mmCIF file of N, CA, C and O in Angstrom:
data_model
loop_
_atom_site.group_PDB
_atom_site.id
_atom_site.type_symbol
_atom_site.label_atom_id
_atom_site.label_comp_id
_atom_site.label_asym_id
_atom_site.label_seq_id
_atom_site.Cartn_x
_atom_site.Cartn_y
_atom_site.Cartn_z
ATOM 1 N N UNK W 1 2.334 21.842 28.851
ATOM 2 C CA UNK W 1 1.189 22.114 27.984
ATOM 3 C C UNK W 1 0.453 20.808 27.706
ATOM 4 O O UNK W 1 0.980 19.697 27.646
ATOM 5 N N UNK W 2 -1.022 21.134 27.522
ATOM 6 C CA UNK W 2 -1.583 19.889 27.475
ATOM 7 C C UNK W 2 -2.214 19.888 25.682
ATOM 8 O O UNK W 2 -2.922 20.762 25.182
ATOM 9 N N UNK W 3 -1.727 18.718 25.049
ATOM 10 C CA UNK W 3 -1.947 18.117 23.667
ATOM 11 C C UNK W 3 -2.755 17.692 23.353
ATOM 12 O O UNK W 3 -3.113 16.934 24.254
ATOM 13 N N UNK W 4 -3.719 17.617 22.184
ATOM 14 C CA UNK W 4 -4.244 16.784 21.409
ATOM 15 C C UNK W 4 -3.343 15.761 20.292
ATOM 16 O O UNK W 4 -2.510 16.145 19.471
ATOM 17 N N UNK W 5 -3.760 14.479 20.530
ATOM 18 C CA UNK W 5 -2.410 13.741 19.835
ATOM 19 C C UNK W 5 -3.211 12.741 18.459
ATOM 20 O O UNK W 5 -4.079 11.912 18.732
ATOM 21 N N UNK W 6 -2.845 12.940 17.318
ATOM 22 C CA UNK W 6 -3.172 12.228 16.184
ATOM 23 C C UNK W 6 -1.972 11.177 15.482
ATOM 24 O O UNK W 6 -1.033 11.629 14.827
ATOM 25 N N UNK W 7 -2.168 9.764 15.728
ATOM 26 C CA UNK W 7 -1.754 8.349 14.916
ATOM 27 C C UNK W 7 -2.011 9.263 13.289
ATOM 28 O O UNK W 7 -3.057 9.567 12.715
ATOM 29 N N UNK W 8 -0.432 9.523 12.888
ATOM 30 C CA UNK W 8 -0.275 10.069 11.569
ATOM 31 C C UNK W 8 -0.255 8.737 10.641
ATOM 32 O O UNK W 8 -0.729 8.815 9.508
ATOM 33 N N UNK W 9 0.221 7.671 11.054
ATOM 34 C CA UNK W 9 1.031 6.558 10.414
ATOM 35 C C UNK W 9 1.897 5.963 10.983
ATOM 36 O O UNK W 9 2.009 6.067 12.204
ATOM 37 N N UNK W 10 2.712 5.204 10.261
ATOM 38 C CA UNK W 10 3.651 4.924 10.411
ATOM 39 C C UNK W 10 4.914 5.060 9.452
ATOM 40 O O UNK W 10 4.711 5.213 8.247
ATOM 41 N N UNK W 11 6.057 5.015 9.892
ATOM 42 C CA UNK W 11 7.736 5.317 9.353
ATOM 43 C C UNK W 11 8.355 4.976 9.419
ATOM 44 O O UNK W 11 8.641 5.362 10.552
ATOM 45 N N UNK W 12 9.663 3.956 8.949
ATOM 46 C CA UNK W 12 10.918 3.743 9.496
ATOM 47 C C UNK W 12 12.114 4.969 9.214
ATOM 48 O O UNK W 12 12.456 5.595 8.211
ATOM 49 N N UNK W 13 12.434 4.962 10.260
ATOM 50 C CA UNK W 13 13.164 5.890 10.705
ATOM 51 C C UNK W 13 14.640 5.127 11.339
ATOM 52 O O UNK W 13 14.882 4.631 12.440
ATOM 53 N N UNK W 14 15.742 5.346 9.688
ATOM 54 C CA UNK W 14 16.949 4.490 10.629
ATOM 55 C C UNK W 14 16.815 3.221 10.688
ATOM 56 O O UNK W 14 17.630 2.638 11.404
ATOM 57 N N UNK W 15 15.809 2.424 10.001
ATOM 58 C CA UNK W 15 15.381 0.807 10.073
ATOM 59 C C UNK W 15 14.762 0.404 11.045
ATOM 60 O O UNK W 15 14.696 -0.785 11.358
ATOM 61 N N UNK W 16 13.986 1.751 11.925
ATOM 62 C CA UNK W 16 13.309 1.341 12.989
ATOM 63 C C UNK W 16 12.029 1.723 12.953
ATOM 64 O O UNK W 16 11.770 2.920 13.073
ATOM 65 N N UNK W 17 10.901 0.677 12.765
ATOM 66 C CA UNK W 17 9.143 0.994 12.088
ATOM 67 C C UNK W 17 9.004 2.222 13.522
ATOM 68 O O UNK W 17 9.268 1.980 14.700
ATOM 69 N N UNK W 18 8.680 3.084 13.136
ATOM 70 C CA UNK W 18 7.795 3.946 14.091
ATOM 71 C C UNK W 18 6.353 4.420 13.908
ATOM 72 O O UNK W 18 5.922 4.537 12.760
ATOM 73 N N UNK W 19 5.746 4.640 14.733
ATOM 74 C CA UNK W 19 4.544 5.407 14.869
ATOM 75 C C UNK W 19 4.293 7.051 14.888
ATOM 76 O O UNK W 19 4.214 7.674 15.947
ATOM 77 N N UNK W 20 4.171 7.715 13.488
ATOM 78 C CA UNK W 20 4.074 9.106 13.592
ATOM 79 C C UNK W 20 2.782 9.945 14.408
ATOM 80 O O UNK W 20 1.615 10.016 14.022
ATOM 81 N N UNK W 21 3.280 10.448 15.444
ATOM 82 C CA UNK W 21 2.196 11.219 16.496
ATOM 83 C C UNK W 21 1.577 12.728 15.912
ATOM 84 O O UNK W 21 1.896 12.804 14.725
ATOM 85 N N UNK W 22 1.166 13.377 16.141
ATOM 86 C CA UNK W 22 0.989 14.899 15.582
ATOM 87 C C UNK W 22 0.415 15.076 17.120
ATOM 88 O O UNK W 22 -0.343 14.388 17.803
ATOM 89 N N UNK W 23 1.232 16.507 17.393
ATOM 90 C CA UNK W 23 0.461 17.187 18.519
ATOM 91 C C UNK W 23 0.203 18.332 18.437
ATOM 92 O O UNK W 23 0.986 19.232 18.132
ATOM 93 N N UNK W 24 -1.006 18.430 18.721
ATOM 94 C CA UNK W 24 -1.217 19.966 18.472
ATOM 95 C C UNK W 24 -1.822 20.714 19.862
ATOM 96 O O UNK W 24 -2.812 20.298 20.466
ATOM 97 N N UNK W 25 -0.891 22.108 20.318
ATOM 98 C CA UNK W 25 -1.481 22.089 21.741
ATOM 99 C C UNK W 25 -2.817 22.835 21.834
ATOM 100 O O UNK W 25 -3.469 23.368 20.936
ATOM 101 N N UNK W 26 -3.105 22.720 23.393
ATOM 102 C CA UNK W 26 -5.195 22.883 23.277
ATOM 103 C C UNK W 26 -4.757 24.066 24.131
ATOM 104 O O UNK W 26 -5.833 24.659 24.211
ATOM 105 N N UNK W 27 -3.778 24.891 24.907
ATOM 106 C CA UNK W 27 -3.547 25.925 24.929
ATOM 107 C C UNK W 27 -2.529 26.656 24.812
ATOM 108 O O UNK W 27 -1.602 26.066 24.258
ATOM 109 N N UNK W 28 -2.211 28.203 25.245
ATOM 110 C CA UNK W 28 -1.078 28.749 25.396
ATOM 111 C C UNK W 28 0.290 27.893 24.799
ATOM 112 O O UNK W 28 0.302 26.796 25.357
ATOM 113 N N UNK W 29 1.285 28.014 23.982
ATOM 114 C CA UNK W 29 1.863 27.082 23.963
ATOM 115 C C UNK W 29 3.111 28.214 22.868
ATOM 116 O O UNK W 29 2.780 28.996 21.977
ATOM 117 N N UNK W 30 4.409 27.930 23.327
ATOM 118 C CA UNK W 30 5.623 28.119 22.066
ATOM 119 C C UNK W 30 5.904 27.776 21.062
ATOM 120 O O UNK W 30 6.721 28.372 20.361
ATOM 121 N N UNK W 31 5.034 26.258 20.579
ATOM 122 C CA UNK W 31 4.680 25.469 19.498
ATOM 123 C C UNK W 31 3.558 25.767 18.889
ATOM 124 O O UNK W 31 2.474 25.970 19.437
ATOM 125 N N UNK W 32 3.819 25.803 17.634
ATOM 126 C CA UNK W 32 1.853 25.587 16.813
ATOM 127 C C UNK W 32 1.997 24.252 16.676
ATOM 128 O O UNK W 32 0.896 23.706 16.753
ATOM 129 N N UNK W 33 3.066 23.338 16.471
ATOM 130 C CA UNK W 33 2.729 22.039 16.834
ATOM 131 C C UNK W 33 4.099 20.701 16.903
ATOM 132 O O UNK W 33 5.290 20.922 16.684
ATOM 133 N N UNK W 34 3.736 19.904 17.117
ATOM 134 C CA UNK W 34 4.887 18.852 17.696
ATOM 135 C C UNK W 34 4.980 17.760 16.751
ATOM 136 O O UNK W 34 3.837 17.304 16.754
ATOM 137 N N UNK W 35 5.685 17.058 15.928
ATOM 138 C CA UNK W 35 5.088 15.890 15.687
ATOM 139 C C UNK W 35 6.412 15.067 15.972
ATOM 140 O O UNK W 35 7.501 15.581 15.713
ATOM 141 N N UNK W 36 6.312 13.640 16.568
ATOM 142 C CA UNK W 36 7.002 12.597 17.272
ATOM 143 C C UNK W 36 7.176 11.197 16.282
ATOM 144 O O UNK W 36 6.210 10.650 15.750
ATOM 145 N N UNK W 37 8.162 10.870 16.182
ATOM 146 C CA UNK W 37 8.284 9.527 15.689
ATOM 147 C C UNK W 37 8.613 8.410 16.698
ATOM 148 O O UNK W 37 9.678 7.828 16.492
ATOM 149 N N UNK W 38 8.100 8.134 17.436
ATOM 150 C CA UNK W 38 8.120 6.383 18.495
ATOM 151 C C UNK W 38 8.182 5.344 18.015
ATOM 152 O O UNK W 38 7.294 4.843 17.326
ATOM 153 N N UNK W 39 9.477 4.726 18.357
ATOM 154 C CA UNK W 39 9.737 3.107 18.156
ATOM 155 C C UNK W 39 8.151 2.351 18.737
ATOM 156 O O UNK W 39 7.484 2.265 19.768
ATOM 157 N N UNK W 40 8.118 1.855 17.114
ATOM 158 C CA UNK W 40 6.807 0.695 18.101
ATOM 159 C C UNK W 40 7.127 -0.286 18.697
ATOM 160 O O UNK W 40 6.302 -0.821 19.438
ATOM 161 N N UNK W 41 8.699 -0.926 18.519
ATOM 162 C CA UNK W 41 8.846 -2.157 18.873
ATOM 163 C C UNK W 41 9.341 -1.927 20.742
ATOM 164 O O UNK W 41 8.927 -2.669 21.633
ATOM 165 N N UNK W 42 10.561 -0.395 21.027
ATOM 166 C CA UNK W 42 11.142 0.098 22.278
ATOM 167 C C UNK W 42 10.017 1.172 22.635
ATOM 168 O O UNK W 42 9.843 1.235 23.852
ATOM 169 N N UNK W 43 9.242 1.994 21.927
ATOM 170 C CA UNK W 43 8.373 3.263 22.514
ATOM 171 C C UNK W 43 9.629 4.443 22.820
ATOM 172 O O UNK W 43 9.594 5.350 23.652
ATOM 173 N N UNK W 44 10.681 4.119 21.903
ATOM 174 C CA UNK W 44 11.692 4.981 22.337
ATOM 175 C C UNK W 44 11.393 6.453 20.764
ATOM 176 O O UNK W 44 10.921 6.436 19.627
ATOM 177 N N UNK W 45 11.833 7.183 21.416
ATOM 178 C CA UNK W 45 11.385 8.296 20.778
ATOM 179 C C UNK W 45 12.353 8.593 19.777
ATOM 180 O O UNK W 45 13.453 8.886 20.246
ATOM 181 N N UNK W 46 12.245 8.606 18.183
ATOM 182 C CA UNK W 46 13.389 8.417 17.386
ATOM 183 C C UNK W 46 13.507 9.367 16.589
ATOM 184 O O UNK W 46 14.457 9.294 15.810
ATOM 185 N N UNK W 47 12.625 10.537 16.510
ATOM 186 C CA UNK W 47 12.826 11.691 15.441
ATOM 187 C C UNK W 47 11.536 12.702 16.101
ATOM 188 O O UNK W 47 10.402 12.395 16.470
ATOM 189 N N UNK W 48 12.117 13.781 16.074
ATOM 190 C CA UNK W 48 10.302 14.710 16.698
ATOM 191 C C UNK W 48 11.259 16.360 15.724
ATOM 192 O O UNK W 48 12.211 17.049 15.358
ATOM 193 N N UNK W 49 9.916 15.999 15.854
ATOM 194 C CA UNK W 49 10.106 17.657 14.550
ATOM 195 C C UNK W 49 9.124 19.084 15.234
ATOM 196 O O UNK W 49 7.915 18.887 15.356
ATOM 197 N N UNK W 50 9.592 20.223 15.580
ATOM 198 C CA UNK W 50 8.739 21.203 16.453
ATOM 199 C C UNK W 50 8.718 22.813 15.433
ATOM 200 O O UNK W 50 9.608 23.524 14.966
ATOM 201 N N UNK W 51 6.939 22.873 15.429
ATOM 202 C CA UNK W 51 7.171 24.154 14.867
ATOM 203 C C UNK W 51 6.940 25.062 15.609
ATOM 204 O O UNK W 51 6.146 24.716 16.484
ATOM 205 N N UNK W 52 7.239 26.023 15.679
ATOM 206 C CA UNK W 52 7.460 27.228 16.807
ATOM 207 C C UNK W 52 6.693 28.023 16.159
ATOM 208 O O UNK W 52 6.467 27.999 14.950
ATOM 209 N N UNK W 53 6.067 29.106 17.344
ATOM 210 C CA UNK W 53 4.736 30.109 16.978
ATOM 211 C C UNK W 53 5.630 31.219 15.455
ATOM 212 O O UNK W 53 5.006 31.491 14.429
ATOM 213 N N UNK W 54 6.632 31.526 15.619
ATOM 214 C CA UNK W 54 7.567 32.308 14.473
ATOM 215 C C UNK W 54 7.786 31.771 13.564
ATOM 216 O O UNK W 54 8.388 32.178 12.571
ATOM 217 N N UNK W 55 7.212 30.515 13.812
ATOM 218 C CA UNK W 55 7.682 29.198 11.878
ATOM 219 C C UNK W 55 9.023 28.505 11.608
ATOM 220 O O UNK W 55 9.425 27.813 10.673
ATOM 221 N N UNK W 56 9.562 28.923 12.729
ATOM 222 C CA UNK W 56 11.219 27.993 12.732
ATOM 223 C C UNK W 56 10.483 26.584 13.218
ATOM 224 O O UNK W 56 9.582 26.389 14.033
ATOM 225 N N UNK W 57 11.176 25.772 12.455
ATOM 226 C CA UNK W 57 10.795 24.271 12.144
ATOM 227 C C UNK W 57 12.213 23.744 12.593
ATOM 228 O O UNK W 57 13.236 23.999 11.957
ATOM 229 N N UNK W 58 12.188 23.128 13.532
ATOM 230 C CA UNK W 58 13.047 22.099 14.139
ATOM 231 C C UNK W 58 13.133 20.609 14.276
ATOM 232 O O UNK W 58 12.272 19.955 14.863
ATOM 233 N N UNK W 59 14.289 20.050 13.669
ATOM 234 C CA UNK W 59 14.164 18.944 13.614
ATOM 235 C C UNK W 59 15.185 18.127 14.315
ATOM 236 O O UNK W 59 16.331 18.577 14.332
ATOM 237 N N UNK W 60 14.894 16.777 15.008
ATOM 238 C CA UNK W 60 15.938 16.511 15.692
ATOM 239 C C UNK W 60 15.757 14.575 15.190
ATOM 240 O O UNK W 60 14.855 13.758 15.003
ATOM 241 N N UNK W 61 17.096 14.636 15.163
ATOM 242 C CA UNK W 61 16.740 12.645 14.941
ATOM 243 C C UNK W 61 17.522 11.919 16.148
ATOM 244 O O UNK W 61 18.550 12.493 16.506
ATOM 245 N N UNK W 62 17.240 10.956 16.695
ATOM 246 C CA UNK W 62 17.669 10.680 17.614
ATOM 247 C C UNK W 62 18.669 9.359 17.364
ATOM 248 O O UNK W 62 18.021 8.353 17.074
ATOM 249 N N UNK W 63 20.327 9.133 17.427
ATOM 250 C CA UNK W 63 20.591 7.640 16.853
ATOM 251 C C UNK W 63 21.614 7.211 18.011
ATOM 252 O O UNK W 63 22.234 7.714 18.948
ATOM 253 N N UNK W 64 21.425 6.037 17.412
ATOM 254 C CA UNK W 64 22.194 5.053 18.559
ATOM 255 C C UNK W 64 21.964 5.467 19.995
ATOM 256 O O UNK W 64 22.831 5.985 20.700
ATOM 257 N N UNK W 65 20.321 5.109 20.494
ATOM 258 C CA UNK W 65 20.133 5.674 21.475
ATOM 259 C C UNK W 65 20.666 3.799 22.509
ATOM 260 O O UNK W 65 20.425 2.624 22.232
ATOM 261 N N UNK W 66 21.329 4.377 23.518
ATOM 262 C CA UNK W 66 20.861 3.144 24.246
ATOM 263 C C UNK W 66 20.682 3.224 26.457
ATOM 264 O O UNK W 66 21.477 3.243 27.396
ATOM 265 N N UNK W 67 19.424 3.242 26.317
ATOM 266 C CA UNK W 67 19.131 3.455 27.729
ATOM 267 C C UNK W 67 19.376 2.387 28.660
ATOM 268 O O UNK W 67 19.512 1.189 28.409
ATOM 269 N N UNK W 68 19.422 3.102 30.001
ATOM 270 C CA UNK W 68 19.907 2.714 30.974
ATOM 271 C C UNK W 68 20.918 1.968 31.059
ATOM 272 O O UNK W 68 20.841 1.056 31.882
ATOM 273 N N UNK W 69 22.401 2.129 30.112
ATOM 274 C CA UNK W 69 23.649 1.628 30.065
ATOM 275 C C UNK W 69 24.375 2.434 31.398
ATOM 276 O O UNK W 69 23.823 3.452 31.817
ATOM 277 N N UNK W 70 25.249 2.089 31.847
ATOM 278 C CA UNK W 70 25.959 2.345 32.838
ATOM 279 C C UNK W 70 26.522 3.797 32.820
ATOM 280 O O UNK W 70 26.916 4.147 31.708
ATOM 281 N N UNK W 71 26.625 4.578 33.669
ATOM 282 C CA UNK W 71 27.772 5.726 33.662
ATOM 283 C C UNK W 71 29.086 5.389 34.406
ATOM 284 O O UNK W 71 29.066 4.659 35.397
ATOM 285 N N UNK W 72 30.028 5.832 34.005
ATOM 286 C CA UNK W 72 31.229 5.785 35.053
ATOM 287 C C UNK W 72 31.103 6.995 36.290
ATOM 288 O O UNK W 72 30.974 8.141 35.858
ATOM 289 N N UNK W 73 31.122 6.885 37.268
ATOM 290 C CA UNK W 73 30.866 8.179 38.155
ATOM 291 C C UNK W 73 31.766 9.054 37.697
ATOM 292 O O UNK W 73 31.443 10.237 37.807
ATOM 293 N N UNK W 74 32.906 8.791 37.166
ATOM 294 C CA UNK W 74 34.382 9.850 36.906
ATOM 295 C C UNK W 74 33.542 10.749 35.786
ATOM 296 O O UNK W 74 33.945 11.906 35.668
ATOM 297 N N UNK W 75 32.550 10.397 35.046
ATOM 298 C CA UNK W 75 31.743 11.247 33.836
ATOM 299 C C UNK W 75 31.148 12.924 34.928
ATOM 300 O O UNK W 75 30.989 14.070 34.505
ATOM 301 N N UNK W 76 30.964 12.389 36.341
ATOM 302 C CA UNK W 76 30.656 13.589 36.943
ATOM 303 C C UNK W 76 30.993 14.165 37.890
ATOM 304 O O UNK W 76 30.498 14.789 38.828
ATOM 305 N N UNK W 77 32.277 13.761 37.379
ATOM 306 C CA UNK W 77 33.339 14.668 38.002
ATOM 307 C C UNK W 77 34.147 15.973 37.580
ATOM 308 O O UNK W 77 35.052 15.852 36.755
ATOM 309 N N UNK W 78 33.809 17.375 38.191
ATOM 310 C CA UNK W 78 34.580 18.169 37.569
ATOM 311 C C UNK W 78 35.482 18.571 38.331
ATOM 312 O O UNK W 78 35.589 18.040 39.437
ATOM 313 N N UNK W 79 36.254 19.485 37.987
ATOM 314 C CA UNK W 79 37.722 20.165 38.080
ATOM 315 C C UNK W 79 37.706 21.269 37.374
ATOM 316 O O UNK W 79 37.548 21.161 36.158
ATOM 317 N N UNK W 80 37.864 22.590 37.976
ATOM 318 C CA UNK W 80 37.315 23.360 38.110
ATOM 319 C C UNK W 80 38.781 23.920 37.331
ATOM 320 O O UNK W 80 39.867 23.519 37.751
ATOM 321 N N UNK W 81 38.696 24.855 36.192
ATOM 322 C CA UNK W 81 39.840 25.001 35.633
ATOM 323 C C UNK W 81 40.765 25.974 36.365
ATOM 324 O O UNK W 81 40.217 26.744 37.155
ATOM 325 N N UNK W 82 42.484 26.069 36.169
ATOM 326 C CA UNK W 82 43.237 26.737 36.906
ATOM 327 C C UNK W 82 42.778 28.144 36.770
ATOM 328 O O UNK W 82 42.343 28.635 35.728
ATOM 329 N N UNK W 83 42.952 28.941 38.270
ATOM 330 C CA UNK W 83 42.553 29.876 37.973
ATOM 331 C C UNK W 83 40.920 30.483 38.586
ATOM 332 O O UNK W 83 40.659 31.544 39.153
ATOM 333 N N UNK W 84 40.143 29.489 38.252
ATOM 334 C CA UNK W 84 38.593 29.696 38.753
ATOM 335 C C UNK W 84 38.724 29.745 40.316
ATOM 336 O O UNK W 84 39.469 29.112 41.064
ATOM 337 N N UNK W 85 37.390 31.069 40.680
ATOM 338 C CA UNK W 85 37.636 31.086 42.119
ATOM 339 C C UNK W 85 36.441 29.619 42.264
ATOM 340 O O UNK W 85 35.637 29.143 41.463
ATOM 341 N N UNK W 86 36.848 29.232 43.776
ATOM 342 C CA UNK W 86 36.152 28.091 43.984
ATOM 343 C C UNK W 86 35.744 28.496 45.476
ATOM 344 O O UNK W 86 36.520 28.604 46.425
ATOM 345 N N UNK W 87 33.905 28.765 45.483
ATOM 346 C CA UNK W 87 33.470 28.453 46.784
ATOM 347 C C UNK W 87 32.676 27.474 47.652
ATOM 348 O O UNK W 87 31.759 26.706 47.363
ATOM 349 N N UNK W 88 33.234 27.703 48.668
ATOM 350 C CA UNK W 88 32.577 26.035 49.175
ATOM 351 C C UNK W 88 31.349 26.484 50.408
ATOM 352 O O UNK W 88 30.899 27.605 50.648
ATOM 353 N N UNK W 89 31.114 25.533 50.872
ATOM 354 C CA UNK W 89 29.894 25.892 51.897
ATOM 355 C C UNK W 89 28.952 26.704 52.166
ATOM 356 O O UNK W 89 28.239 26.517 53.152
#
């Protein structure tokens, strides 16, 4: 969906100054609207709050984010529990 985006302010959020966004979409959309809290110092996204066309208001905060740290490959590894049929090819 494509947004119209409004500089609400600013916030710290967690001790981190952010920039409050407001989006409101310009069509069709599951949201009546979005609003985003962005690290000004990372542009990392630290709190976004979504209201849905039914009025459920969702809120999410984002902490101790830290990107592009390493994975262990063993994180994607599964094993398929005893029992499960398993097909291959």
């Amino acid at each position: 969906a494509d947004y119209e985006a409004e500089l609400e302010g600013r916030e710290t959020i967690d001790g981190h100054e952010t920039l409050r966004i407001f989006l409101t979409p310009r069509g069709e959309s599951p949201y009546r609207h979005v609003r985003v809290w962005v690290d000004a110092a990372s542009y990392l996204v630290r709190k976004f709050e979504i209201m849905e066309q039914n009025e459920t208001l969702r809120t999410v905060v984002l902490r101790d984010l830290r990107p592009n740290r390493p994975i262990a490959d063993e994180v994607f590894t599964f094993s398929p529990p005893a029992g499960a049929d398993v097909f291959e090819g």
